[in-house]
Short mmCIF file of C-alpha atoms and ligand atoms in Angstrom, two decimals:
data_model
loop_
_atom_site.label_atom_id
_atom_site.label_comp_id
_atom_site.label_asym_id
_atom_site.label_seq_id
_atom_site.Cartn_x
_atom_site.Cartn_y
_atom_site.Cartn_z
CA THR F 1 67.03 138.10 108.13
CA PRO F 2 65.42 140.55 105.68
CA VAL F 3 65.17 144.13 106.89
CA GLU F 4 62.13 146.35 106.41
CA PRO F 5 62.24 148.46 103.21
CA PHE F 6 64.45 151.52 103.76
CA ASP F 7 65.89 154.44 101.81
CA LEU F 8 69.65 154.84 101.63
CA VAL F 9 71.11 157.94 100.03
CA ILE F 10 74.75 157.92 98.97
CA PHE F 11 76.16 161.44 98.75
CA GLY F 12 79.16 160.98 96.51
CA GLY F 13 77.13 158.46 94.51
CA THR F 14 79.41 158.71 91.45
CA GLY F 15 82.58 158.46 93.53
CA ASP F 16 85.10 155.77 94.02
CA LEU F 17 83.91 154.46 97.39
CA ALA F 18 80.37 154.08 96.10
CA ALA F 19 81.54 152.20 93.01
CA ARG F 20 84.11 149.96 94.65
CA LYS F 21 82.56 149.24 98.03
CA LEU F 22 79.10 150.59 98.83
CA LEU F 23 77.08 149.56 95.77
CA PRO F 24 78.67 146.09 95.49
CA ALA F 25 78.03 145.59 99.22
CA LEU F 26 74.36 146.55 98.86
CA PHE F 27 74.11 144.27 95.85
CA HIS F 28 75.40 141.29 97.85
CA ARG F 29 72.94 141.99 100.65
CA PHE F 30 70.18 142.09 98.03
CA VAL F 31 71.30 138.80 96.45
CA ASP F 32 71.34 137.19 99.90
CA GLY F 33 67.75 138.33 100.42
CA GLN F 34 68.43 140.82 103.20
CA ILE F 35 67.40 143.88 101.21
CA VAL F 36 63.89 143.47 99.90
CA PRO F 37 62.43 145.04 96.73
CA GLY F 38 60.80 148.34 97.62
CA SER F 39 63.92 149.64 99.34
CA ARG F 40 65.53 152.56 97.53
CA ILE F 41 69.18 153.32 97.02
CA VAL F 42 69.59 156.88 95.83
CA GLY F 43 72.90 158.04 94.39
CA VAL F 44 73.46 161.78 94.71
CA ALA F 45 76.19 163.84 93.04
CA ARG F 46 76.53 166.97 90.97
CA ASP F 47 76.63 165.26 87.56
CA ALA F 48 73.47 165.60 85.49
CA LEU F 49 72.59 161.92 85.10
CA SER F 50 69.26 160.18 84.63
CA ASP F 51 68.28 157.13 86.69
CA GLU F 52 69.02 154.99 83.64
CA GLU F 53 72.47 156.46 83.08
CA TYR F 54 73.33 155.99 86.74
CA ARG F 55 72.06 152.41 86.69
CA GLU F 56 74.42 151.65 83.81
CA ARG F 57 77.33 152.91 85.89
CA VAL F 58 76.16 150.84 88.81
CA ARG F 59 75.90 147.77 86.56
CA GLU F 60 79.53 148.22 85.50
CA ALA F 61 80.72 148.84 89.05
CA ILE F 62 79.02 145.69 90.33
CA GLY F 63 80.34 143.70 87.38
CA ARG F 64 83.87 144.78 88.30
CA SER F 65 83.65 144.22 92.05
CA ALA F 66 81.00 141.69 92.99
CA GLY F 67 82.59 138.48 91.71
CA SER F 68 80.57 135.45 90.70
CA ALA F 69 77.34 136.76 92.28
CA ALA F 70 77.22 139.47 89.59
CA THR F 71 75.13 137.63 87.02
CA ASP F 72 73.06 139.67 84.55
CA HIS F 73 69.95 138.21 86.08
CA ALA F 74 70.87 139.29 89.61
CA ILE F 75 71.98 142.76 88.51
CA ASP F 76 68.75 143.23 86.52
CA ALA F 77 66.78 142.41 89.65
CA PHE F 78 68.82 144.83 91.78
CA LEU F 79 68.89 147.88 89.51
CA PRO F 80 65.22 148.91 89.94
CA LEU F 81 66.13 149.72 93.57
CA VAL F 82 68.72 152.22 92.36
CA HIS F 83 67.87 155.88 91.67
CA TYR F 84 69.81 159.05 91.06
CA ARG F 85 69.33 162.70 91.98
CA PRO F 86 71.66 165.45 90.77
CA LEU F 87 72.23 167.85 93.68
CA ASP F 88 74.81 170.40 94.65
CA ALA F 89 75.18 171.04 98.37
CA ARG F 90 75.98 174.66 97.61
CA ARG F 91 72.84 175.35 95.51
CA ASP F 92 69.14 175.17 96.32
CA ALA F 93 68.08 173.56 93.05
CA GLY F 94 66.48 170.15 93.44
CA TRP F 95 66.59 169.89 97.25
CA GLY F 96 62.84 170.46 97.65
CA GLU F 97 61.95 167.57 95.31
CA PHE F 98 64.61 165.42 96.94
CA ALA F 99 63.04 166.05 100.35
CA ASP F 100 59.58 165.16 99.00
CA LEU F 101 60.95 161.91 97.60
CA LEU F 102 62.37 160.89 100.96
CA ARG F 103 59.37 161.99 102.96
CA SER F 104 56.96 160.01 100.81
CA ASP F 105 56.96 157.19 103.40
CA SER F 106 57.41 158.55 106.91
CA HIS F 107 57.74 155.09 108.50
CA ARG F 108 60.90 154.23 106.68
CA VAL F 109 64.41 154.29 108.02
CA ASN F 110 66.39 156.88 106.07
CA VAL F 111 70.15 156.53 105.88
CA TYR F 112 72.38 159.30 104.52
CA TYR F 113 75.86 158.14 103.65
CA LEU F 114 78.42 160.94 103.42
CA ALA F 115 80.88 159.47 100.92
CA THR F 116 82.01 162.85 99.64
CA SER F 117 85.08 164.84 100.43
CA PRO F 118 84.82 166.06 104.04
CA GLU F 119 84.74 169.73 103.02
CA ILE F 120 81.10 169.38 102.04
CA PHE F 121 79.88 167.21 104.96
CA VAL F 122 78.69 170.33 106.75
CA ALA F 123 76.90 171.83 103.75
CA ILE F 124 75.07 168.53 103.15
CA CYS F 125 74.04 168.19 106.80
CA ASP F 126 72.77 171.77 106.85
CA ARG F 127 70.64 171.09 103.76
CA LEU F 128 69.22 167.93 105.30
CA ARG F 129 68.30 169.81 108.46
CA ASP F 130 66.85 172.78 106.59
CA HIS F 131 64.51 170.38 104.77
CA GLY F 132 63.55 168.59 107.96
CA LEU F 133 65.28 165.42 106.82
CA ASN F 134 67.10 164.99 110.14
CA GLU F 135 63.97 163.97 112.05
CA GLY F 136 62.56 160.53 112.75
CA ALA F 137 64.28 157.22 112.06
CA VAL F 138 67.18 158.92 110.33
CA ARG F 139 70.86 157.95 110.45
CA VAL F 140 73.84 159.65 108.93
CA VAL F 141 77.02 157.74 108.13
CA VAL F 142 80.26 159.69 108.22
CA GLU F 143 83.24 158.29 106.33
CA LYS F 144 86.84 158.90 107.22
CA PRO F 145 88.84 161.02 107.17
CA ILE F 146 87.15 162.75 110.07
CA GLY F 147 89.51 165.69 110.13
CA ARG F 148 93.28 165.83 109.92
CA ASP F 149 93.88 166.60 113.58
CA LEU F 150 91.91 166.99 116.80
CA SER F 151 90.63 170.49 116.15
CA SER F 152 89.44 169.82 112.58
CA ALA F 153 87.81 166.56 113.73
CA ALA F 154 86.05 168.43 116.54
CA ALA F 155 84.86 171.04 114.02
CA ILE F 156 83.34 168.33 111.79
CA ASN F 157 81.79 166.61 114.81
CA ASP F 158 80.35 169.93 116.02
CA ALA F 159 78.90 170.75 112.62
CA VAL F 160 77.35 167.31 112.08
CA GLY F 161 76.18 167.43 115.69
CA ARG F 162 74.26 170.65 115.05
CA CYS F 163 72.07 168.74 112.57
CA PHE F 164 71.94 165.23 114.04
CA ALA F 165 71.89 163.79 117.55
CA GLU F 166 74.86 161.58 118.52
CA HIS F 167 72.69 158.43 118.39
CA GLN F 168 71.90 159.21 114.74
CA ILE F 169 75.58 159.55 113.74
CA TYR F 170 77.47 156.46 112.54
CA ARG F 171 81.21 157.11 112.15
CA ILE F 172 82.52 154.29 110.09
CA ASP F 173 85.85 152.50 110.37
CA HIS F 174 85.57 149.67 107.90
CA TYR F 175 88.18 147.58 109.75
CA LEU F 176 85.59 146.97 112.47
CA GLY F 177 83.32 145.38 109.87
CA LYS F 178 85.92 142.84 108.79
CA GLU F 179 84.88 139.34 109.82
CA THR F 180 88.32 138.54 111.15
CA VAL F 181 88.37 141.65 113.31
CA GLN F 182 85.08 140.69 114.88
CA ASN F 183 86.50 137.23 115.36
CA LEU F 184 89.04 138.75 117.72
CA VAL F 185 86.15 139.55 120.05
CA ALA F 186 84.80 136.01 119.61
CA LEU F 187 88.19 134.49 120.31
CA ARG F 188 88.87 136.57 123.41
CA PHE F 189 85.44 136.40 125.00
CA GLY F 190 84.00 133.16 123.61
CA ASN F 191 86.82 130.98 124.95
CA VAL F 192 88.16 130.40 128.40
CA LEU F 193 91.72 129.72 127.25
CA PHE F 194 93.01 133.16 126.41
CA GLU F 195 91.60 135.65 128.88
CA PRO F 196 93.52 134.38 131.95
CA LEU F 197 96.76 134.85 129.99
CA TRP F 198 95.78 138.16 128.41
CA ASN F 199 97.96 140.44 130.50
CA ALA F 200 101.46 141.74 131.14
CA GLU F 201 102.32 138.78 133.33
CA ASN F 202 101.97 136.37 130.43
CA ILE F 203 102.30 138.44 127.26
CA ASP F 204 105.68 139.78 126.19
CA ASN F 205 104.58 141.97 123.29
CA VAL F 206 101.85 142.59 120.74
CA GLN F 207 102.47 143.37 117.07
CA ILE F 208 99.91 144.81 114.69
CA THR F 209 100.88 144.91 111.04
CA VAL F 210 98.73 146.25 108.21
CA ALA F 211 100.91 146.00 105.13
CA GLU F 212 99.78 146.89 101.63
CA SER F 213 101.55 146.19 98.37
CA ILE F 214 99.65 148.86 96.44
CA GLY F 215 100.94 152.43 96.12
CA VAL F 216 98.83 155.54 96.53
CA GLU F 217 96.94 154.79 93.31
CA TRP F 218 94.64 157.58 92.13
CA ARG F 219 94.49 159.26 95.53
CA ALA F 220 97.76 161.21 95.35
CA ALA F 221 96.23 164.57 96.26
CA PHE F 222 94.38 163.22 99.28
CA TYR F 223 97.17 160.92 100.42
CA ASP F 224 99.94 163.44 100.17
CA ASN F 225 97.99 165.70 102.47
CA ALA F 226 97.42 162.87 104.95
CA GLY F 227 100.19 160.24 105.19
CA ALA F 228 100.17 156.83 106.82
CA LEU F 229 99.70 158.01 110.41
CA ARG F 230 96.50 159.88 109.61
CA ASP F 231 95.26 157.48 106.94
CA MET F 232 95.78 154.19 108.78
CA VAL F 233 97.09 154.47 112.35
CA GLN F 234 94.72 157.08 113.80
CA ASN F 235 91.78 154.88 112.85
CA HIS F 236 92.31 151.28 111.71
CA LEU F 237 95.40 150.33 113.70
CA LEU F 238 94.23 152.04 116.88
CA GLN F 239 90.86 150.32 116.62
CA LEU F 240 92.62 146.95 116.35
CA LEU F 241 94.79 147.87 119.33
CA CYS F 242 91.67 148.75 121.30
CA LEU F 243 90.05 145.38 120.61
CA VAL F 244 93.19 143.55 121.73
CA ALA F 245 93.76 145.66 124.83
CA MET F 246 90.27 146.53 126.11
CA GLU F 247 88.83 145.08 129.31
CA PRO F 248 85.99 142.60 128.79
CA PRO F 249 82.86 144.69 128.21
CA SER F 250 79.83 143.60 130.22
CA SER F 251 77.88 143.04 127.00
CA LEU F 252 78.01 143.83 123.31
CA ALA F 253 75.77 146.84 123.85
CA PRO F 254 77.17 149.77 121.86
CA ASP F 255 78.28 151.87 124.79
CA ALA F 256 79.59 148.91 126.79
CA VAL F 257 82.11 148.19 124.03
CA ARG F 258 82.85 151.79 123.16
CA ASP F 259 83.43 152.76 126.79
CA GLU F 260 86.12 150.08 127.05
CA LYS F 261 87.82 151.11 123.81
CA LEU F 262 87.82 154.72 124.92
CA LYS F 263 89.64 153.80 128.14
CA VAL F 264 92.38 152.14 126.10
CA LEU F 265 92.82 155.19 123.89
CA ARG F 266 93.05 157.39 126.95
CA SER F 267 95.66 155.10 128.51
CA LEU F 268 98.10 155.29 125.61
CA ARG F 269 101.46 156.67 126.59
CA ARG F 270 102.00 160.07 125.04
CA ILE F 271 104.50 160.26 122.20
CA ASP F 272 105.92 163.72 121.68
CA GLU F 273 109.21 165.49 121.07
CA SER F 274 110.74 163.93 124.17
CA ASN F 275 110.53 160.34 122.90
CA VAL F 276 109.41 160.39 119.26
CA THR F 277 112.78 159.42 117.81
CA GLN F 278 113.03 156.36 120.07
CA VAL F 279 109.56 155.02 119.43
CA SER F 280 108.61 155.99 115.87
CA VAL F 281 109.93 155.58 112.33
CA ARG F 282 108.50 157.25 109.24
CA GLY F 283 109.32 155.99 105.79
CA GLN F 284 108.67 156.80 102.16
CA TYR F 285 109.11 154.36 99.28
CA ARG F 286 111.46 154.81 96.41
CA ALA F 287 111.28 152.91 93.12
CA GLY F 288 111.44 149.14 93.37
CA ALA F 289 109.49 146.06 92.47
CA ALA F 290 106.03 145.20 93.75
CA ASN F 291 103.10 143.07 92.63
CA GLY F 292 105.32 141.36 90.06
CA GLY F 293 106.68 144.41 88.25
CA ALA F 294 108.83 147.53 88.49
CA VAL F 295 107.08 150.41 90.23
CA PRO F 296 107.98 154.10 90.56
CA GLY F 297 108.86 155.78 93.82
CA TYR F 298 106.32 157.79 95.79
CA LEU F 299 107.60 161.17 94.61
CA ASP F 300 107.31 160.14 90.97
CA GLU F 301 103.94 158.60 91.59
CA ILE F 302 102.52 161.82 92.99
CA GLY F 303 104.49 164.07 90.62
CA ARG F 304 106.03 166.19 93.39
CA GLY F 305 109.72 166.07 94.16
CA ASP F 306 109.69 167.63 97.61
CA SER F 307 106.99 165.80 99.55
CA ARG F 308 107.84 164.61 103.04
CA THR F 309 104.65 162.66 103.50
CA GLU F 310 105.20 159.27 105.12
CA THR F 311 103.97 156.15 103.31
CA PHE F 312 105.16 153.92 106.16
CA VAL F 313 105.09 154.22 109.89
CA ALA F 314 106.29 151.99 112.70
CA LEU F 315 105.54 152.84 116.32
CA LYS F 316 106.04 151.42 119.74
CA ALA F 317 102.89 152.18 121.72
CA GLU F 318 102.18 151.42 125.36
CA VAL F 319 98.90 151.07 127.21
CA GLN F 320 99.50 152.43 130.65
CA ASN F 321 97.29 150.45 132.97
CA TRP F 322 97.60 147.45 135.31
CA ARG F 323 96.82 144.87 132.65
CA TRP F 324 99.40 146.07 130.13
CA ALA F 325 102.13 147.86 132.09
CA GLY F 326 105.44 147.38 130.29
CA VAL F 327 104.05 145.44 127.30
CA PRO F 328 104.99 147.12 124.01
CA PHE F 329 102.44 147.27 121.23
CA TYR F 330 104.46 147.51 118.03
CA LEU F 331 102.41 148.93 115.16
CA ARG F 332 103.45 149.13 111.54
CA THR F 333 101.70 149.96 108.32
CA GLY F 334 102.75 151.08 104.88
CA LYS F 335 102.17 151.20 101.18
CA ARG F 336 104.30 149.31 98.65
CA LEU F 337 105.49 146.75 101.18
CA ALA F 338 106.58 143.23 100.33
CA GLU F 339 103.10 141.77 100.45
CA ARG F 340 99.52 142.53 101.44
CA VAL F 341 99.09 141.15 104.91
CA SER F 342 97.29 142.27 108.03
CA GLU F 343 97.84 140.43 111.26
CA ILE F 344 97.86 140.71 115.00
CA VAL F 345 100.59 138.75 116.73
CA ILE F 346 100.51 138.08 120.46
CA THR F 347 103.84 136.78 121.75
CA PHE F 348 103.65 135.17 125.16
CA ARG F 349 106.46 135.20 127.67
CA ALA F 350 109.24 132.62 127.70
CA ILE F 351 108.83 129.61 129.97
CA PRO F 352 110.24 130.42 133.41
CA HIS F 353 112.56 127.38 133.63
CA SER F 354 113.67 124.87 131.02
CA ILE F 355 114.01 121.18 131.82
CA PHE F 356 115.45 120.41 128.39
CA ASP F 357 119.11 120.09 127.38
CA THR F 358 120.45 123.07 125.55
CA GLY F 359 121.06 120.71 122.61
CA THR F 360 117.31 120.34 122.10
CA GLY F 361 117.16 123.74 120.42
CA PRO F 362 115.84 127.06 121.62
CA ILE F 363 112.43 127.10 123.18
CA ALA F 364 110.45 129.71 121.29
CA PRO F 365 107.74 131.49 123.22
CA ASN F 366 104.16 130.72 122.24
CA ARG F 367 102.64 132.97 119.66
CA LEU F 368 99.05 133.55 118.71
CA VAL F 369 98.72 134.94 115.20
CA LEU F 370 95.41 136.34 114.01
CA ARG F 371 95.58 136.71 110.26
CA LEU F 372 93.07 139.36 109.23
CA GLN F 373 93.75 139.27 105.49
CA PRO F 374 94.41 137.53 103.15
CA ASP F 375 94.18 133.76 104.04
CA GLU F 376 92.12 134.60 107.11
CA GLY F 377 92.75 132.36 110.06
CA VAL F 378 94.29 131.77 113.48
CA LYS F 379 97.60 130.12 114.25
CA LEU F 380 98.90 129.14 117.64
CA TRP F 381 102.61 128.36 117.67
CA LEU F 382 103.52 125.68 120.21
CA MET F 383 106.64 123.71 121.09
CA ASN F 384 106.43 120.04 120.17
CA LYS F 385 108.68 117.02 120.19
CA TYR F 386 110.28 116.29 116.86
CA PRO F 387 109.50 112.60 116.07
CA GLY F 388 112.19 109.98 116.35
CA PRO F 389 114.17 108.01 118.89
CA GLY F 390 117.13 110.42 118.92
CA GLY F 391 116.25 112.05 122.24
CA LEU F 392 113.91 114.89 123.02
CA ARG F 393 114.37 117.45 120.30
CA LEU F 394 111.91 120.32 120.26
CA ARG F 395 110.39 122.02 117.28
CA ARG F 396 107.98 124.93 116.91
CA VAL F 397 104.80 123.90 115.08
CA ALA F 398 101.55 125.83 114.59
CA LEU F 399 98.01 124.75 115.28
CA ASP F 400 96.67 126.26 112.13
CA MET F 401 93.04 127.12 111.48
CA SER F 402 92.06 128.49 108.12
CA PHE F 403 88.65 130.13 108.18
CA ALA F 404 88.03 129.20 104.55
CA ALA F 405 88.57 125.53 105.35
CA ALA F 406 86.69 125.66 108.66
CA PHE F 407 83.58 127.43 107.46
CA GLY F 408 83.58 127.10 103.69
CA VAL F 409 81.47 130.20 103.18
CA ARG F 410 82.02 133.47 101.37
CA TYR F 411 83.42 136.16 103.63
CA PRO F 412 81.17 139.20 103.39
CA GLU F 413 82.95 142.48 102.82
CA ALA F 414 83.16 144.79 105.80
CA TYR F 415 80.76 147.27 104.25
CA GLU F 416 78.00 144.66 103.92
CA ARG F 417 77.85 144.13 107.62
CA LEU F 418 78.27 147.77 108.51
CA LEU F 419 75.62 149.09 106.11
CA MET F 420 73.10 146.62 107.46
CA ASP F 421 74.02 147.58 111.03
CA VAL F 422 73.17 151.18 110.18
CA VAL F 423 69.82 150.19 108.70
CA ARG F 424 69.07 148.06 111.78
CA GLY F 425 70.21 150.83 114.10
CA ASN F 426 73.12 149.03 115.76
CA PRO F 427 76.08 151.35 116.37
CA THR F 428 78.35 148.90 118.28
CA LEU F 429 80.85 148.73 115.42
CA PHE F 430 80.88 152.49 114.84
CA MET F 431 82.96 155.10 116.59
CA ARG F 432 81.56 157.47 119.10
CA ARG F 433 82.65 161.07 118.96
CA ASP F 434 84.85 160.78 122.05
CA GLU F 435 86.71 157.78 120.58
CA VAL F 436 87.59 159.60 117.37
CA GLU F 437 88.75 162.59 119.32
CA ALA F 438 90.76 160.53 121.81
CA ALA F 439 92.53 158.85 118.88
CA TRP F 440 93.40 162.27 117.45
CA ALA F 441 94.50 163.52 120.85
CA TRP F 442 97.13 160.75 120.85
CA THR F 443 98.10 161.23 117.19
CA ASP F 444 98.44 165.02 117.23
CA PRO F 445 101.58 165.22 119.40
CA ILE F 446 103.29 162.65 117.15
CA LEU F 447 102.54 164.76 114.09
CA ARG F 448 103.74 167.89 115.86
CA ALA F 449 106.93 166.18 117.04
CA TRP F 450 107.72 165.01 113.50
CA ASP F 451 107.17 168.53 112.23
CA ALA F 452 109.43 169.94 114.91
CA LEU F 453 112.20 167.46 114.06
CA GLY F 454 111.93 168.53 110.45
CA ASP F 455 113.81 165.54 109.04
CA ALA F 456 112.72 163.70 105.91
CA PRO F 457 111.10 160.26 106.17
CA LYS F 458 113.53 157.34 105.79
CA SER F 459 113.63 155.95 102.31
CA TYR F 460 112.74 152.29 101.61
CA THR F 461 112.69 150.33 98.39
CA ALA F 462 109.19 149.50 97.14
CA GLY F 463 108.50 145.81 97.69
CA THR F 464 110.46 145.51 100.95
CA TRP F 465 109.33 145.62 104.58
CA GLY F 466 110.04 149.32 105.07
CA PRO F 467 113.10 151.23 106.25
CA SER F 468 115.80 149.39 108.19
CA ALA F 469 115.14 151.78 111.06
CA ALA F 470 111.83 149.96 111.62
CA VAL F 471 113.76 146.75 112.20
CA ALA F 472 116.14 148.58 114.49
CA LEU F 473 113.16 149.98 116.44
CA ILE F 474 112.12 146.52 117.58
CA GLU F 475 115.61 144.97 117.70
CA ARG F 476 116.68 147.59 120.21
CA ASP F 477 114.24 145.89 122.57
CA GLY F 478 115.72 142.45 121.78
CA ARG F 479 112.72 141.44 119.66
CA ASN F 480 111.89 140.87 116.00
CA TRP F 481 108.95 141.52 113.72
CA HIS F 482 107.02 138.29 113.38
CA GLU F 483 107.74 136.18 110.32
CA ASP F 484 105.39 133.38 109.46
CA ALA F 485 107.83 130.47 109.59
C1 LIG S 501 91.58 153.01 103.81
C2 LIG S 501 92.80 153.84 103.51
O1 LIG S 501 90.93 153.49 104.95
O2 LIG S 501 91.98 151.67 104.03
C3 LIG S 501 93.54 153.29 102.31
O3 LIG S 501 92.40 155.18 103.26
C4 LIG S 501 93.84 151.82 102.50
O4 LIG S 501 94.75 154.01 102.09
C5 LIG S 501 92.59 151.05 102.91
O5 LIG S 501 94.34 151.30 101.27
C6 LIG S 501 92.93 149.62 103.29
O6 LIG S 501 91.75 148.89 103.46
P1 LIG S 501 91.70 147.32 103.21
O7 LIG S 501 90.32 146.94 103.57
O8 LIG S 501 92.04 147.10 101.77
O9 LIG S 501 92.75 146.72 104.12
#
């Protein structure tokens, strides 16, 4: 459905996120007819560029990222929507004209996307408020990282909150825009099969893996100051955990869903100095082989020999409520792992009593595997009879649904959905202030406990599944990380 013409300003318009994700996403929405001519996309940064120069950059960025949709014809049609304004949040110059541009049609939705480094979020918001650009149908999108701990996150939230009301603030976690992540909600609440079994009585453990094969790429300075816990667990992995563990919301209304996720975050068992060594493993990659070639270790990649930043983390989390008492949620994420794969694995409990001879082979518990990326799909591992007259031999086989085969459509990128949700004013898939802060409140004591321990992260070879201690973490409980076979 096309949306009414709107204005969307990207602060950080010459940056990496704009080039790789935001502009290609807007382009796709335009090609699909959802963004109509007359809408304006305004890139803002400090560089002195003209509209034409910026459009050339946008043309290249779309050519690189937008796949087969990026024909010259389609890009030519899209570029007239794109504009550029050079602005510096720390200087007055140009802000008056910028405000006039945006106020020229007072009926329009105005979206401000803060895709800059967080240090200037506050200065930008103050400018927008000082020019009256925070009034009316205005929304501001805040990218991660929102802080590096609870107090810095609260400071950012306070500062943005002085300029915008909470209902105008859209804190983005792009994992919530992934089709397969939303499918988790469809699977749980659009079917009758799973919900009766979705509890500690029937589920033995949950595993959430977000593995990447890339290294830190060009983001060494940012990454070294963050690490895997802040970069991935505090946001993406905890959001996935929330969607698995939350109680059924009464509707998809924004606060109905966010209230349930918040309860999960607040039920997480605290990890601090008393238990951190039993339930967490930090790792850092050394040189190895990944993506088909030799790759340097983390320290060489960032050009600093003494960094203790973790590029891998494995954790055993617990949701302390009636539904989940005693069920471990094993989380792991890392850079330079053996392959790029994100999945949620629900392992059900063993059958209570076997009627089969021991010679029929072990009876593996049922597993539901939600593959988020790549090869998106759902697998349900079941025990079956192996064909043949030689008695009742059992074999584990998966009911296997590939989304590509089932639907045969292009999967929109997370940002396509999320940007359009902002324009339409639907914050369900965005994080409320209390959620972000609850996630930090759980993460902070882990960071402090690691600091107090003072030991270096465990080394792992690039292109493997992380340090052996991560295997030991789960094997201690008599379990294994899921392998797709
Ligand atoms: C970002 C992290 O939020 O998510 C990156 O900052 C990470 O370090 C990225 O690479 C992963 O996103 P995706 O969509 O490629 O799984």
